[in-house]
């Protein structure tokens, strides 16, 4: 959405009593309208930008959902960001499902998208179906995402036919990092650009509801965005994509490193460190707890 984010689905006027609408103090705030997959295509048609952030736990998802983020992605980046792995490859379905459940429980408005981890969907459409069903049944996700183009089109088709929305993921696909030779921009050169475009069209034809484009030259991402009817969600793919996604910790400045394409919109890591230091100093000096934070009777 390009307008100030409110609780309504993209393109829906904000309901009275909700953020972005005139206050109505007596009426309780109505439940925000859930973002659904048809809103994604409608937003593209209207030229409204879509917002997506990763989330891995209840309190963070609650804040991001309240902020009006359209889609919350439980990315397999949980492996790097939350579990301290170097890559996403060790992440398992059993590990990611509790995070999906926590984010689903927190989300009142956002479309909740669960990543299928490495090894949980590539072998066959049936394998992808089994994993995706777990994400919906046990995790409460609304959609799933997995990496790959034409090679996973049968998986996209089967899930779509079964009523499970799929978000594709092209460009730099972290689960193939070993084959791609590290974190590198993908789609450079005519042949690679052609391959990526053909993969994007194949995902759309198989029924994907959106495609993430990661670390793709901006002109190529713009071309793919123009060709597709479904939205492209960029991450390191320039400004022409229909939406943007970032890992929330990168966006909020939680770590001491973030990729070049990830703008830091806050310095939460520094703020948390300051808070912890202030707490420790007050405990050590005896200033905390004071009377205001004690039960005196
Ligand atoms: O796992 C993830 O967080 C992702 C996004 C970076 C797109 O796939």
PDB file of C-alpha atoms and ligand atoms in Angstrom:
ATOM      1  CA  UNK A   1       0.000   0.000   0.000  1.00  0.00           C
ATOM      2  CA  UNK A   2       1.337   3.430  -0.813  1.00  0.00           C
ATOM      3  CA  UNK A   3      -1.048   5.270   1.527  1.00  0.00           C
ATOM      4  CA  UNK A   4      -0.571   5.400   5.290  1.00  0.00           C
ATOM      5  CA  UNK A   5      -1.071   1.860   6.527  1.00  0.00           C
ATOM      6  CA  UNK A   6      -4.403   1.238   8.251  1.00  0.00           C
ATOM      7  CA  UNK A   7      -6.046  -1.946   9.391  1.00  0.00           C
ATOM      8  CA  UNK A   8      -8.185  -2.545   6.312  1.00  0.00           C
ATOM      9  CA  UNK A   9      -7.049  -4.862   3.537  1.00  0.00           C
ATOM     10  CA  UNK A  10      -5.183  -3.120   0.716  1.00  0.00           C
ATOM     11  CA  UNK A  11      -7.525  -0.869  -1.211  1.00  0.00           C
ATOM     12  CA  UNK A  12     -10.296  -1.073   1.393  1.00  0.00           C
ATOM     13  CA  UNK A  13     -11.341   2.211   3.025  1.00  0.00           C
ATOM     14  CA  UNK A  14     -10.415   2.282   6.723  1.00  0.00           C
ATOM     15  CA  UNK A  15     -13.329   1.364   8.973  1.00  0.00           C
ATOM     16  CA  UNK A  16     -14.657   4.002  11.390  1.00  0.00           C
ATOM     17  CA  UNK A  17     -12.861   3.884  14.729  1.00  0.00           C
ATOM     18  CA  UNK A  18      -9.751   2.331  13.245  1.00  0.00           C
ATOM     19  CA  UNK A  19      -6.376   3.912  12.558  1.00  0.00           C
ATOM     20  CA  UNK A  20      -6.638   6.048   9.431  1.00  0.00           C
ATOM     21  CA  UNK A  21     -10.319   6.784  10.004  1.00  0.00           C
ATOM     22  CA  UNK A  22     -12.123   9.448  12.069  1.00  0.00           C
ATOM     23  CA  UNK A  23     -12.290   8.525  15.773  1.00  0.00           C
ATOM     24  CA  UNK A  24     -15.506   7.110  17.168  1.00  0.00           C
ATOM     25  CA  UNK A  25     -14.725   6.888  20.903  1.00  0.00           C
ATOM     26  CA  UNK A  26     -17.822   4.948  21.991  1.00  0.00           C
ATOM     27  CA  UNK A  27     -17.680   2.106  19.452  1.00  0.00           C
ATOM     28  CA  UNK A  28     -15.119  -0.664  19.922  1.00  0.00           C
ATOM     29  CA  UNK A  29     -12.595  -0.802  17.099  1.00  0.00           C
ATOM     30  CA  UNK A  30     -13.899  -3.257  14.510  1.00  0.00           C
ATOM     31  CA  UNK A  31     -11.785  -6.250  13.658  1.00  0.00           C
ATOM     32  CA  UNK A  32      -9.524  -5.288  10.759  1.00  0.00           C
ATOM     33  CA  UNK A  33     -10.271  -6.807   7.420  1.00  0.00           C
ATOM     34  CA  UNK A  34      -7.943  -9.708   6.674  1.00  0.00           C
ATOM     35  CA  UNK A  35      -5.638  -9.372   3.689  1.00  0.00           C
ATOM     36  CA  UNK A  36      -6.543 -12.165   1.282  1.00  0.00           C
ATOM     37  CA  UNK A  37      -4.829 -13.406  -1.845  1.00  0.00           C
ATOM     38  CA  UNK A  38      -7.263 -11.602  -4.151  1.00  0.00           C
ATOM     39  CA  UNK A  39      -6.213  -8.327  -2.520  1.00  0.00           C
ATOM     40  CA  UNK A  40      -2.675  -8.902  -3.761  1.00  0.00           C
ATOM     41  CA  UNK A  41      -3.667  -8.945  -7.421  1.00  0.00           C
ATOM     42  CA  UNK A  42      -6.125  -6.057  -6.877  1.00  0.00           C
ATOM     43  CA  UNK A  43      -3.382  -3.988  -5.257  1.00  0.00           C
ATOM     44  CA  UNK A  44      -1.165  -4.594  -8.281  1.00  0.00           C
ATOM     45  CA  UNK A  45      -3.932  -3.552 -10.641  1.00  0.00           C
ATOM     46  CA  UNK A  46      -4.409  -0.337  -8.665  1.00  0.00           C
ATOM     47  CA  UNK A  47      -0.689   0.341  -8.459  1.00  0.00           C
ATOM     48  CA  UNK A  48      -0.714   0.093  -4.636  1.00  0.00           C
ATOM     49  CA  UNK A  49       2.550  -1.144  -3.168  1.00  0.00           C
ATOM     50  CA  UNK A  50       2.392  -4.214  -0.916  1.00  0.00           C
ATOM     51  CA  UNK A  51       4.383  -4.571   2.288  1.00  0.00           C
ATOM     52  CA  UNK A  52       5.844  -7.775   3.686  1.00  0.00           C
ATOM     53  CA  UNK A  53       8.179  -8.362   6.632  1.00  0.00           C
ATOM     54  CA  UNK A  54       9.437 -11.520   8.222  1.00  0.00           C
ATOM     55  CA  UNK A  55       8.215 -12.390  11.720  1.00  0.00           C
ATOM     56  CA  UNK A  56       9.131 -15.326  13.923  1.00  0.00           C
ATOM     57  CA  UNK A  57       7.354 -14.763  17.248  1.00  0.00           C
ATOM     58  CA  UNK A  58       4.112 -13.508  18.794  1.00  0.00           C
ATOM     59  CA  UNK A  59       5.090 -10.083  20.226  1.00  0.00           C
ATOM     60  CA  UNK A  60       6.939  -8.946  17.110  1.00  0.00           C
ATOM     61  CA  UNK A  61       4.202 -10.199  14.791  1.00  0.00           C
ATOM     62  CA  UNK A  62       1.644  -8.333  16.905  1.00  0.00           C
ATOM     63  CA  UNK A  63       3.516  -5.058  16.472  1.00  0.00           C
ATOM     64  CA  UNK A  64       4.066  -5.546  12.736  1.00  0.00           C
ATOM     65  CA  UNK A  65       0.444  -6.541  12.181  1.00  0.00           C
ATOM     66  CA  UNK A  66      -0.800  -3.497  14.138  1.00  0.00           C
ATOM     67  CA  UNK A  67       1.506  -1.349  11.994  1.00  0.00           C
ATOM     68  CA  UNK A  68      -0.451  -2.451   8.930  1.00  0.00           C
ATOM     69  CA  UNK A  69       2.132  -4.698   7.264  1.00  0.00           C
ATOM     70  CA  UNK A  70       0.187  -6.597   4.596  1.00  0.00           C
ATOM     71  CA  UNK A  71       2.011  -9.935   4.734  1.00  0.00           C
ATOM     72  CA  UNK A  72       4.001 -11.584   7.520  1.00  0.00           C
ATOM     73  CA  UNK A  73       6.491 -14.176   6.335  1.00  0.00           C
ATOM     74  CA  UNK A  74       7.808 -16.837   8.661  1.00  0.00           C
ATOM     75  CA  UNK A  75      10.931 -17.138   6.553  1.00  0.00           C
ATOM     76  CA  UNK A  76      13.433 -19.923   6.823  1.00  0.00           C
ATOM     77  CA  UNK A  77      15.733 -16.986   7.582  1.00  0.00           C
ATOM     78  CA  UNK A  78      14.669 -17.976  11.112  1.00  0.00           C
ATOM     79  CA  UNK A  79      17.714 -20.261  10.850  1.00  0.00           C
ATOM     80  CA  UNK A  80      20.099 -17.303  10.571  1.00  0.00           C
ATOM     81  CA  UNK A  81      18.233 -14.692  12.568  1.00  0.00           C
ATOM     82  CA  UNK A  82      16.845 -16.672  15.508  1.00  0.00           C
ATOM     83  CA  UNK A  83      18.860 -19.884  15.671  1.00  0.00           C
ATOM     84  CA  UNK A  84      22.284 -18.520  14.803  1.00  0.00           C
ATOM     85  CA  UNK A  85      23.011 -20.763  11.795  1.00  0.00           C
ATOM     86  CA  UNK A  86      25.183 -19.526   8.918  1.00  0.00           C
ATOM     87  CA  UNK A  87      22.600 -20.580   6.328  1.00  0.00           C
ATOM     88  CA  UNK A  88      18.924 -21.509   6.103  1.00  0.00           C
ATOM     89  CA  UNK A  89      19.755 -25.098   5.213  1.00  0.00           C
ATOM     90  CA  UNK A  90      19.531 -26.671   8.716  1.00  0.00           C
ATOM     91  CA  UNK A  91      15.984 -25.366   9.329  1.00  0.00           C
ATOM     92  CA  UNK A  92      13.415 -28.141   9.729  1.00  0.00           C
ATOM     93  CA  UNK A  93       9.650 -28.219   9.382  1.00  0.00           C
ATOM     94  CA  UNK A  94       9.291 -29.137  13.066  1.00  0.00           C
ATOM     95  CA  UNK A  95      11.384 -26.102  14.008  1.00  0.00           C
ATOM     96  CA  UNK A  96       9.487 -23.609  11.906  1.00  0.00           C
ATOM     97  CA  UNK A  97       5.939 -24.705  12.749  1.00  0.00           C
ATOM     98  CA  UNK A  98       5.875 -23.259  16.304  1.00  0.00           C
ATOM     99  CA  UNK A  99       6.990 -19.924  14.837  1.00  0.00           C
ATOM    100  CA  UNK A 100       4.234 -20.083  12.229  1.00  0.00           C
ATOM    101  CA  UNK A 101       1.696 -20.780  14.978  1.00  0.00           C
ATOM    102  CA  UNK A 102       2.930 -17.840  17.073  1.00  0.00           C
ATOM    103  CA  UNK A 103       2.755 -15.428  14.133  1.00  0.00           C
ATOM    104  CA  UNK A 104      -0.678 -16.688  13.066  1.00  0.00           C
ATOM    105  CA  UNK A 105      -1.953 -16.219  16.616  1.00  0.00           C
ATOM    106  CA  UNK A 106      -0.710 -12.630  16.609  1.00  0.00           C
ATOM    107  CA  UNK A 107      -1.962 -11.645  13.192  1.00  0.00           C
ATOM    108  CA  UNK A 108      -5.396 -10.053  12.929  1.00  0.00           C
ATOM    109  CA  UNK A 109      -5.006  -8.522   9.486  1.00  0.00           C
ATOM    110  CA  UNK A 110      -1.868  -9.671   7.683  1.00  0.00           C
ATOM    111  CA  UNK A 111      -1.733 -12.594   5.307  1.00  0.00           C
ATOM    112  CA  UNK A 112       0.503 -15.153   7.043  1.00  0.00           C
ATOM    113  CA  UNK A 113       2.943 -16.872   4.689  1.00  0.00           C
ATOM    114  CA  UNK A 114       5.038 -19.850   5.842  1.00  0.00           C
ATOM    115  CA  UNK A 115       8.306 -20.749   4.140  1.00  0.00           C
ATOM    116  CA  UNK A 116       8.849 -24.409   3.291  1.00  0.00           C
ATOM    117  CA  UNK A 117      12.362 -25.276   4.515  1.00  0.00           C
ATOM    118  CA  UNK A 118      15.068 -26.949   2.435  1.00  0.00           C
ATOM    119  CA  UNK A 119      14.319 -30.621   1.812  1.00  0.00           C
ATOM    120  CA  UNK A 120      10.613 -30.398   2.582  1.00  0.00           C
ATOM    121  CA  UNK A 121       9.161 -29.848  -0.925  1.00  0.00           C
ATOM    122  CA  UNK A 122      11.700 -30.406  -3.723  1.00  0.00           C
ATOM    123  CA  UNK A 123      11.303 -34.176  -4.148  1.00  0.00           C
ATOM    124  CA  UNK A 124       7.741 -34.172  -5.438  1.00  0.00           C
ATOM    125  CA  UNK A 125       4.422 -32.352  -5.523  1.00  0.00           C
ATOM    126  CA  UNK A 126       3.193 -34.853  -2.929  1.00  0.00           C
ATOM    127  CA  UNK A 127       6.026 -33.971  -0.556  1.00  0.00           C
ATOM    128  CA  UNK A 128       5.265 -30.252  -0.960  1.00  0.00           C
ATOM    129  CA  UNK A 129       1.576 -30.931  -0.327  1.00  0.00           C
ATOM    130  CA  UNK A 130       2.291 -32.869   2.879  1.00  0.00           C
ATOM    131  CA  UNK A 131       4.519 -30.077   4.214  1.00  0.00           C
ATOM    132  CA  UNK A 132       2.166 -27.298   3.183  1.00  0.00           C
ATOM    133  CA  UNK A 133      -0.780 -29.036   4.856  1.00  0.00           C
ATOM    134  CA  UNK A 134       1.202 -29.058   8.123  1.00  0.00           C
ATOM    135  CA  UNK A 135       1.877 -25.321   7.762  1.00  0.00           C
ATOM    136  CA  UNK A 136      -1.832 -24.637   7.409  1.00  0.00           C
ATOM    137  CA  UNK A 137      -3.206 -27.184   9.890  1.00  0.00           C
ATOM    138  CA  UNK A 138      -0.583 -27.007  12.651  1.00  0.00           C
ATOM    139  CA  UNK A 139       0.776 -23.518  11.986  1.00  0.00           C
ATOM    140  CA  UNK A 140      -2.368 -21.670  10.929  1.00  0.00           C
ATOM    141  CA  UNK A 141      -0.662 -20.150   7.857  1.00  0.00           C
ATOM    142  CA  UNK A 142      -2.742 -18.765   5.005  1.00  0.00           C
ATOM    143  CA  UNK A 143      -0.179 -19.419   2.278  1.00  0.00           C
ATOM    144  CA  UNK A 144       3.209 -21.032   1.750  1.00  0.00           C
ATOM    145  CA  UNK A 145       6.362 -19.926  -0.053  1.00  0.00           C
ATOM    146  CA  UNK A 146       9.122 -21.963  -1.567  1.00  0.00           C
ATOM    147  CA  UNK A 147      12.129 -21.411  -3.777  1.00  0.00           C
ATOM    148  CA  UNK A 148      12.542 -22.289  -7.443  1.00  0.00           C
ATOM    149  CA  UNK A 149      11.044 -21.728 -10.884  1.00  0.00           C
ATOM    150  CA  UNK A 150      10.066 -24.233 -13.540  1.00  0.00           C
ATOM    151  CA  UNK A 151      11.428 -27.152 -11.489  1.00  0.00           C
ATOM    152  CA  UNK A 152       8.808 -26.559  -8.769  1.00  0.00           C
ATOM    153  CA  UNK A 153       5.906 -25.663 -11.074  1.00  0.00           C
ATOM    154  CA  UNK A 154       4.263 -29.103 -10.500  1.00  0.00           C
ATOM    155  CA  UNK A 155       4.379 -28.415  -6.734  1.00  0.00           C
ATOM    156  CA  UNK A 156       2.762 -24.988  -7.237  1.00  0.00           C
ATOM    157  CA  UNK A 157       0.063 -26.526  -9.453  1.00  0.00           C
ATOM    158  CA  UNK A 158      -0.793 -29.307  -7.002  1.00  0.00           C
ATOM    159  CA  UNK A 159      -1.004 -27.015  -3.994  1.00  0.00           C
ATOM    160  CA  UNK A 160      -3.043 -24.444  -5.879  1.00  0.00           C
ATOM    161  CA  UNK A 161      -5.456 -27.145  -7.054  1.00  0.00           C
ATOM    162  CA  UNK A 162      -5.732 -28.244  -3.418  1.00  0.00           C
ATOM    163  CA  UNK A 163      -6.629 -24.701  -2.314  1.00  0.00           C
ATOM    164  CA  UNK A 164      -3.261 -23.702  -0.846  1.00  0.00           C
ATOM    165  CA  UNK A 165      -1.953 -20.333  -2.061  1.00  0.00           C
ATOM    166  CA  UNK A 166       1.704 -20.355  -3.073  1.00  0.00           C
ATOM    167  CA  UNK A 167       4.192 -17.496  -3.176  1.00  0.00           C
ATOM    168  CA  UNK A 168       7.187 -18.211  -5.430  1.00  0.00           C
ATOM    169  CA  UNK A 169      10.795 -17.154  -4.787  1.00  0.00           C
ATOM    170  CA  UNK A 170      13.295 -16.467  -7.578  1.00  0.00           C
ATOM    171  CA  UNK A 171      16.657 -14.787  -7.996  1.00  0.00           C
ATOM    172  CA  UNK A 172      19.021 -15.479  -5.117  1.00  0.00           C
ATOM    173  CA  UNK A 173      17.457 -18.477  -3.416  1.00  0.00           C
ATOM    174  CA  UNK A 174      19.313 -19.030  -0.140  1.00  0.00           C
ATOM    175  CA  UNK A 175      18.550 -22.751   0.030  1.00  0.00           C
ATOM    176  CA  UNK A 176      20.648 -23.181  -3.165  1.00  0.00           C
ATOM    177  CA  UNK A 177      23.488 -21.056  -1.839  1.00  0.00           C
ATOM    178  CA  UNK A 178      25.985 -23.911  -2.240  1.00  0.00           C
ATOM    179  CA  UNK A 179      25.123 -24.313  -5.930  1.00  0.00           C
ATOM    180  CA  UNK A 180      24.926 -20.578  -6.619  1.00  0.00           C
ATOM    181  CA  UNK A 181      28.376 -19.993  -5.125  1.00  0.00           C
ATOM    182  CA  UNK A 182      27.312 -17.762  -2.247  1.00  0.00           C
ATOM    183  CA  UNK A 183      25.065 -14.734  -1.877  1.00  0.00           C
ATOM    184  CA  UNK A 184      25.226 -13.316  -5.409  1.00  0.00           C
ATOM    185  CA  UNK A 185      22.989 -11.178  -7.568  1.00  0.00           C
ATOM    186  CA  UNK A 186      21.101 -13.443  -9.994  1.00  0.00           C
ATOM    187  CA  UNK A 187      19.781 -12.828 -13.515  1.00  0.00           C
ATOM    188  CA  UNK A 188      22.773 -10.846 -14.815  1.00  0.00           C
ATOM    189  CA  UNK A 189      23.320 -11.295 -18.550  1.00  0.00           C
ATOM    190  CA  UNK A 190      20.784 -12.030 -21.274  1.00  0.00           C
ATOM    191  CA  UNK A 191      20.629 -15.783 -20.810  1.00  0.00           C
ATOM    192  CA  UNK A 192      20.207 -15.669 -17.024  1.00  0.00           C
ATOM    193  CA  UNK A 193      17.605 -12.900 -17.369  1.00  0.00           C
ATOM    194  CA  UNK A 194      15.667 -15.010 -19.885  1.00  0.00           C
ATOM    195  CA  UNK A 195      15.766 -17.994 -17.537  1.00  0.00           C
ATOM    196  CA  UNK A 196      14.516 -15.952 -14.608  1.00  0.00           C
ATOM    197  CA  UNK A 197      11.684 -14.412 -16.654  1.00  0.00           C
ATOM    198  CA  UNK A 198      10.617 -17.854 -17.934  1.00  0.00           C
ATOM    199  CA  UNK A 199      10.657 -19.170 -14.354  1.00  0.00           C
ATOM    200  CA  UNK A 200       8.456 -16.281 -13.210  1.00  0.00           C
ATOM    201  CA  UNK A 201       5.908 -16.904 -15.955  1.00  0.00           C
ATOM    202  CA  UNK A 202       5.930 -20.650 -15.180  1.00  0.00           C
ATOM    203  CA  UNK A 203       5.153 -19.943 -11.517  1.00  0.00           C
ATOM    204  CA  UNK A 204       2.316 -17.619 -12.503  1.00  0.00           C
ATOM    205  CA  UNK A 205       0.930 -20.182 -14.975  1.00  0.00           C
ATOM    206  CA  UNK A 206       1.059 -22.866 -12.289  1.00  0.00           C
ATOM    207  CA  UNK A 207      -1.089 -20.691 -10.009  1.00  0.00           C
ATOM    208  CA  UNK A 208       1.338 -18.761  -7.766  1.00  0.00           C
ATOM    209  CA  UNK A 209      -0.286 -15.720  -6.135  1.00  0.00           C
ATOM    210  CA  UNK A 210       2.929 -13.643  -5.949  1.00  0.00           C
ATOM    211  CA  UNK A 211       6.661 -14.028  -6.559  1.00  0.00           C
ATOM    212  CA  UNK A 212       9.509 -12.842  -4.360  1.00  0.00           C
ATOM    213  CA  UNK A 213      12.479 -11.560  -6.400  1.00  0.00           C
ATOM    214  CA  UNK A 214      15.654 -11.581  -4.315  1.00  0.00           C
ATOM    215  CA  UNK A 215      18.911  -9.875  -5.368  1.00  0.00           C
ATOM    216  CA  UNK A 216      17.923  -9.306  -8.980  1.00  0.00           C
ATOM    217  CA  UNK A 217      19.099  -6.324 -11.077  1.00  0.00           C
ATOM    218  CA  UNK A 218      16.451  -3.596 -10.867  1.00  0.00           C
ATOM    219  CA  UNK A 219      15.853  -3.376 -14.661  1.00  0.00           C
ATOM    220  CA  UNK A 220      15.180  -7.140 -14.850  1.00  0.00           C
ATOM    221  CA  UNK A 221      12.848  -7.007 -11.830  1.00  0.00           C
ATOM    222  CA  UNK A 222      11.007  -4.124 -13.529  1.00  0.00           C
ATOM    223  CA  UNK A 223      10.601  -6.177 -16.718  1.00  0.00           C
ATOM    224  CA  UNK A 224       9.308  -9.223 -14.832  1.00  0.00           C
ATOM    225  CA  UNK A 225       6.935  -6.997 -12.858  1.00  0.00           C
ATOM    226  CA  UNK A 226       5.546  -5.595 -16.094  1.00  0.00           C
ATOM    227  CA  UNK A 227       5.079  -9.018 -17.683  1.00  0.00           C
ATOM    228  CA  UNK A 228       3.388 -10.723 -14.705  1.00  0.00           C
ATOM    229  CA  UNK A 229      -0.245 -10.268 -13.685  1.00  0.00           C
ATOM    230  CA  UNK A 230       0.609 -11.412 -10.138  1.00  0.00           C
ATOM    231  CA  UNK A 231       2.587  -9.097  -7.832  1.00  0.00           C
ATOM    232  CA  UNK A 232       6.355  -9.230  -7.523  1.00  0.00           C
ATOM    233  CA  UNK A 233       7.734  -8.674  -4.029  1.00  0.00           C
ATOM    234  CA  UNK A 234      11.289  -7.395  -4.172  1.00  0.00           C
ATOM    235  CA  UNK A 235      14.203  -7.766  -1.787  1.00  0.00           C
ATOM    236  CA  UNK A 236      17.288  -6.226  -3.286  1.00  0.00           C
ATOM    237  CA  UNK A 237      15.411  -5.998  -6.595  1.00  0.00           C
ATOM    238  CA  UNK A 238      14.877  -2.270  -7.013  1.00  0.00           C
ATOM    239  CA  UNK A 239      11.907   0.029  -6.755  1.00  0.00           C
ATOM    240  CA  UNK A 240       9.700  -1.186  -9.591  1.00  0.00           C
ATOM    241  CA  UNK A 241       8.434  -4.330  -7.830  1.00  0.00           C
ATOM    242  CA  UNK A 242       4.803  -4.391  -6.726  1.00  0.00           C
ATOM    243  CA  UNK A 243       5.856  -4.784  -3.108  1.00  0.00           C
ATOM    244  CA  UNK A 244       8.891  -5.103  -0.853  1.00  0.00           C
ATOM    245  CA  UNK A 245       9.984  -7.586   1.786  1.00  0.00           C
ATOM    246  CA  UNK A 246      12.764  -7.368   4.357  1.00  0.00           C
ATOM    247  CA  UNK A 247      13.906  -9.452   7.278  1.00  0.00           C
ATOM    248  CA  UNK A 248      12.471  -7.474  10.199  1.00  0.00           C
ATOM    249  CA  UNK A 249      15.688  -7.512  12.228  1.00  0.00           C
ATOM    250  CA  UNK A 250      17.559  -5.947   9.283  1.00  0.00           C
ATOM    251  CA  UNK A 251      14.836  -3.341   8.821  1.00  0.00           C
ATOM    252  CA  UNK A 252      14.801  -2.424  12.521  1.00  0.00           C
ATOM    253  CA  UNK A 253      18.569  -2.389  13.067  1.00  0.00           C
ATOM    254  CA  UNK A 254      18.646  -5.304  15.507  1.00  0.00           C
ATOM    255  CA  UNK A 255      21.972  -6.721  14.449  1.00  0.00           C
ATOM    256  CA  UNK A 256      25.406  -5.258  13.829  1.00  0.00           C
ATOM    257  CA  UNK A 257      25.250  -6.264  10.149  1.00  0.00           C
ATOM    258  CA  UNK A 258      22.595  -6.065   7.456  1.00  0.00           C
ATOM    259  CA  UNK A 259      22.758  -6.563   3.699  1.00  0.00           C
ATOM    260  CA  UNK A 260      23.329  -3.545   1.453  1.00  0.00           C
ATOM    261  CA  UNK A 261      19.738  -3.599   0.171  1.00  0.00           C
ATOM    262  CA  UNK A 262      18.242  -3.552   3.687  1.00  0.00           C
ATOM    263  CA  UNK A 263      17.662  -0.036   4.932  1.00  0.00           C
ATOM    264  CA  UNK A 264      17.622   0.322   8.720  1.00  0.00           C
ATOM    265  CA  UNK A 265      14.494   2.244   9.739  1.00  0.00           C
ATOM    266  CA  UNK A 266      15.372   2.147  13.456  1.00  0.00           C
ATOM    267  CA  UNK A 267      18.216   1.168  15.781  1.00  0.00           C
ATOM    268  CA  UNK A 268      16.388  -1.303  18.024  1.00  0.00           C
ATOM    269  CA  UNK A 269      19.535  -3.268  18.817  1.00  0.00           C
ATOM    270  CA  UNK A 270      21.160  -0.157  20.242  1.00  0.00           C
ATOM    271  CA  UNK A 271      17.975   0.780  22.141  1.00  0.00           C
ATOM    272  CA  UNK A 272      17.726  -2.723  23.652  1.00  0.00           C
ATOM    273  CA  UNK A 273      21.391  -2.679  24.651  1.00  0.00           C
ATOM    274  CA  UNK A 274      20.915   0.750  26.299  1.00  0.00           C
ATOM    275  CA  UNK A 275      17.852  -0.531  28.166  1.00  0.00           C
ATOM    276  CA  UNK A 276      19.728  -3.618  29.399  1.00  0.00           C
ATOM    277  CA  UNK A 277      22.677  -1.494  30.561  1.00  0.00           C
ATOM    278  CA  UNK A 278      20.360   0.956  32.370  1.00  0.00           C
ATOM    279  CA  UNK A 279      18.540  -1.944  34.066  1.00  0.00           C
ATOM    280  CA  UNK A 280      21.788  -3.566  35.173  1.00  0.00           C
ATOM    281  CA  UNK A 281      23.118  -0.249  36.526  1.00  0.00           C
ATOM    282  CA  UNK A 282      19.955   0.375  38.563  1.00  0.00           C
ATOM    283  CA  UNK A 283      19.887  -3.150  39.974  1.00  0.00           C
ATOM    284  CA  UNK A 284      23.538  -2.883  40.957  1.00  0.00           C
ATOM    285  CA  UNK A 285      23.092   0.544  42.550  1.00  0.00           C
ATOM    286  CA  UNK A 286      19.882  -0.439  44.338  1.00  0.00           C
ATOM    287  CA  UNK A 287      17.836   2.224  42.468  1.00  0.00           C
ATOM    288  CA  UNK A 288      15.567  -0.506  41.102  1.00  0.00           C
ATOM    289  CA  UNK A 289      13.144  -1.670  42.364  1.00  0.00           C
ATOM    290  CA  UNK A 290      11.964   1.549  44.019  1.00  0.00           C
ATOM    291  CA  UNK A 291       8.691   2.080  45.928  1.00  0.00           C
ATOM    292  CA  UNK A 292       6.743   2.627  42.714  1.00  0.00           C
ATOM    293  CA  UNK A 293       7.653  -0.871  41.571  1.00  0.00           C
ATOM    294  CA  UNK A 294       7.136  -2.646  44.914  1.00  0.00           C
ATOM    295  CA  UNK A 295       4.137  -3.943  46.870  1.00  0.00           C
ATOM    296  CA  UNK A 296       4.359  -1.927  50.090  1.00  0.00           C
ATOM    297  CA  UNK A 297       1.680  -3.926  51.956  1.00  0.00           C
TER     298      UNK A 297
HETATM  299  O1  LIG B   1      13.415 -16.537   4.558  1.00  0.00           O
HETATM  300  C1  LIG B   1      13.208 -15.349   4.307  1.00  0.00           C
HETATM  301  O2  LIG B   1      13.243 -14.492   5.189  1.00  0.00           O
HETATM  302  C2  LIG B   1      12.915 -14.982   2.939  1.00  0.00           C
HETATM  303  C3  LIG B   1      12.833 -13.534   2.619  1.00  0.00           C
HETATM  304  C4  LIG B   1      14.138 -12.882   2.758  1.00  0.00           C
HETATM  305  C5  LIG B   1      12.216 -13.295   1.303  1.00  0.00           C
HETATM  306  O3  LIG B   1      12.767 -15.825   2.121  1.00  0.00           O
END
